[in-house]
Each structure stands twice: as structure tokens, then as C-alpha cells.
Amino acid sequence: MEKINLQDKLTRVRDYWDPHIVGELNGQYVKLVKFKGPFTWHHHENEDELFFVVRGRFRMDYQDDESNEKAVWIETGEMVIVPRMAEHRPFAEEECHVLLFEPATTLNTGSVENEFTRRNLSRI
Amino acid sequence: MEKINLQDKLTRVRDYWDPHIVGELNGQYVKLVKFKGPFTWHHHENEDELFFVVRGRFRMDYQDDESNEKAVWIETGEMVIVPRMAEHRPFAEEECHVLLFEPATTLNTGSVENEFTRRNLSRI
């Protein structure tokens, strides 16, 4: 029953787009990640993803049901839930600290494998 | 893909200990709730629960594996995960705003039924 302090944990996250696990419950992970610049377009076949902004802001680019490209800015204290199969790409102009909540099976780049892909995440 | 602003949503939560649903993903709910005073001792048979403090602070009273009573204060920006079967009771000296993340099946008072029990939660 140890408490988790997000600011303390974030000091241990150095690289951008490198998620770290800070908690686990009901087969889901709580992760912390630092965004900067554009991520890669991708989707998840079977996982919905929650993004909560702890500090800063980022833009979530996504495709709607008709494959039109849209975008929504997520500010500090705001969250967005990206449903499975939705094509999306986070983008941050400035460093942005984000808490993720998603199934333990979730790969950060979903169905894409590229230089952004991270496996065997650290627990901090 | 609508964003969820926690402060906006919290203005729609009036009563203490009355959780409201603000999001759903992977069979889990994101809820907002306002704490004040002591809740009821209870546990959940099959659900782990995450408590994240958006504003204020609260004390999580709990029983450890040897049924000894313990307590941990959770401050703004901190979270705690209560594992299934762990007897626990949140307590807030002052009003405290909390985000919950837990399976959709979770009843707020777990295996206890009393004046704190809330079913058919509002979506805001």
C-alpha cells in the first residue's frame, strides 16, 4: 500500500517517448512518459488508452471514423481516451509529462514497429 | 475523442462520497468523487482500486496482511493502489477531490451495504 508520487517518479524518466511503469492493477498498467516532438502514427488492435496530462500540454492527432485527420489539445489536468483501432499520434511542442492507463499488453507503437517501439519497460 | 477536464467535471459533483463516471476503457471506469470525513471500512473481493488525489489530501486507513491497522496520507499529485481483499477506509479532514480508476463492476462500499452505498452512478 505504498503511495506513488508522480513528481518523484518523473525525475527518474530521462528520455522522451520512453514509458515507465509506476503501478499495476486489474491487468492494467499505470505508466509515466515524457513527450516532446511528434510520435509515430499507430493504433492498438485491442486496447483503449487513457492519456492524462500531469504537466504541459500536447496535441492528439487522430483520424475520425471517416479517416479525416483531426486534432485536440490536451492541457494539464485534462485527459483523453483513445479507443482501440483509432489511428492516433501524440505531438508536443514543449516537454509534456503524461500518465498513461492501459492494459498490460499495450505496446507503445501498437501495430507499428519502428525506432519509437519500447518493450520490457522499466518499473520505477 | 473528446477531452475530459477534471476541474470542469468536478463542478458537477455536489455530494461527498458520491462517485460520478467520467470515462470508460477496457472494462474499467474513471470516476471522480469528493471525500470529506470518514468513509466506511470495506474491501472488494475481485477489484483493485486506484485513488489519485486531484486536490487536497486524504488518509487511507487499511489493514496489513496481519490485520494490523495502518494509515498512509495521500497528497495532491499522489496515488495509491488498494489491492483486492485489502480492508480499507478513506478519511479526509478537509474536502478532497479524488480520481478513481477501477473495474466497472466495482461497488463503492465493496462487500458492505450501508448508507454510503451508491449504485447506478451518474455519467458526467
CSV table of C-alpha atoms in Angstrom, one decimal, chain A residues 1-7 23-26 28 30 46-50 52 60 62 72-75 77-84 86-88 99 101-103, chain B residues 1-7 23-26 28 30 46-50 52 60 62 72-75 77-84 86-88 99 101-103:
chain,number,residue,atom,x,y,z
A,1,MET,CA,0.0,0.0,0.0
A,2,GLU,CA,2.8,2.4,-0.8
A,3,LYS,CA,1.8,5.7,-2.3
A,4,ILE,CA,3.1,6.8,-5.7
A,5,ASN,CA,4.2,10.4,-6.0
A,6,LEU,CA,4.1,11.4,-9.7
A,7,GLN,CA,6.7,14.2,-9.4
A,23,GLY,CA,1.7,0.8,-11.0
A,24,GLU,CA,-0.4,-2.2,-11.9
A,25,LEU,CA,-4.0,-3.2,-11.2
A,26,ASN,CA,-6.6,-5.4,-12.7
A,28,GLN,CA,-3.7,-2.7,-16.4
A,30,VAL,CA,-0.1,2.9,-14.9
A,46,ASN,CA,-7.4,-4.5,-28.7
A,47,GLU,CA,-6.5,-1.8,-26.2
A,48,ASP,CA,-8.1,1.5,-25.3
A,49,GLU,CA,-5.6,4.1,-23.9
A,50,LEU,CA,-6.0,6.9,-21.4
A,52,PHE,CA,-3.7,12.3,-18.6
A,60,MET,CA,-3.5,14.4,-30.1
A,62,TYR,CA,-6.2,11.3,-34.9
A,72,VAL,CA,-7.3,18.0,-30.0
A,73,TRP,CA,-5.1,19.8,-27.5
A,74,ILE,CA,-4.9,18.2,-24.1
A,75,GLU,CA,-3.9,20.6,-21.3
A,77,GLY,CA,-5.3,18.4,-15.7
A,78,GLU,CA,-7.1,17.0,-18.8
A,79,MET,CA,-7.3,13.5,-20.2
A,80,VAL,CA,-8.4,11.8,-23.4
A,81,ILE,CA,-9.3,8.2,-24.0
A,82,VAL,CA,-8.3,6.8,-27.4
A,83,PRO,CA,-10.4,3.9,-28.4
A,84,ARG,CA,-8.9,0.7,-29.8
A,86,ALA,CA,-8.4,4.6,-33.7
A,87,GLU,CA,-5.3,5.8,-35.6
A,88,HIS,CA,-3.5,8.5,-33.5
A,99,LEU,CA,0.3,9.5,-17.2
A,101,PHE,CA,-3.5,4.0,-18.2
A,102,GLU,CA,-3.9,1.0,-20.4
A,103,PRO,CA,-3.8,-2.8,-20.5
B,1,MET,CA,-12.1,11.6,-28.8
B,2,GLU,CA,-13.5,14.4,-26.5
B,3,LYS,CA,-11.1,15.5,-23.9
B,4,ILE,CA,-12.1,15.3,-20.2
B,5,ASN,CA,-11.3,18.3,-18.0
B,6,LEU,CA,-11.2,17.2,-14.4
B,7,GLN,CA,-11.9,20.7,-12.9
B,23,GLY,CA,-14.7,7.8,-18.7
B,24,GLU,CA,-14.7,4.2,-19.6
B,25,LEU,CA,-12.0,2.0,-21.2
B,26,ASN,CA,-11.1,-1.7,-21.3
B,28,GLN,CA,-12.7,0.0,-16.3
B,30,VAL,CA,-12.6,6.5,-14.4
B,46,ASN,CA,-12.3,-9.0,-7.0
B,47,GLU,CA,-11.2,-5.5,-7.8
B,48,ASP,CA,-8.0,-3.5,-7.3
B,49,GLU,CA,-8.7,0.2,-6.9
B,50,LEU,CA,-6.6,3.3,-7.8
B,52,PHE,CA,-5.4,9.7,-7.3
B,60,MET,CA,-6.1,5.8,3.7
B,62,TYR,CA,-6.0,-0.1,5.9
B,72,VAL,CA,-0.9,6.5,4.8
B,73,TRP,CA,-1.6,10.1,3.8
B,74,ILE,CA,-2.1,10.6,0.1
B,75,GLU,CA,-1.4,14.2,-1.0
B,77,GLY,CA,-0.5,14.6,-7.2
B,78,GLU,CA,-0.1,11.2,-5.4
B,79,MET,CA,-1.9,8.0,-5.9
B,80,VAL,CA,-2.3,4.7,-4.1
B,81,ILE,CA,-3.4,1.3,-5.3
B,82,VAL,CA,-5.5,-0.8,-2.9
B,83,PRO,CA,-5.3,-4.5,-3.8
B,84,ARG,CA,-8.4,-6.6,-3.8
B,86,ALA,CA,-7.5,-5.4,1.5
B,87,GLU,CA,-9.7,-3.9,4.2
B,88,HIS,CA,-9.6,-0.1,3.8
B,99,LEU,CA,-10.0,10.3,-9.3
B,101,PHE,CA,-9.7,4.0,-11.6
B,102,GLU,CA,-11.3,0.6,-11.1
B,103,PRO,CA,-13.2,-2.2,-12.9
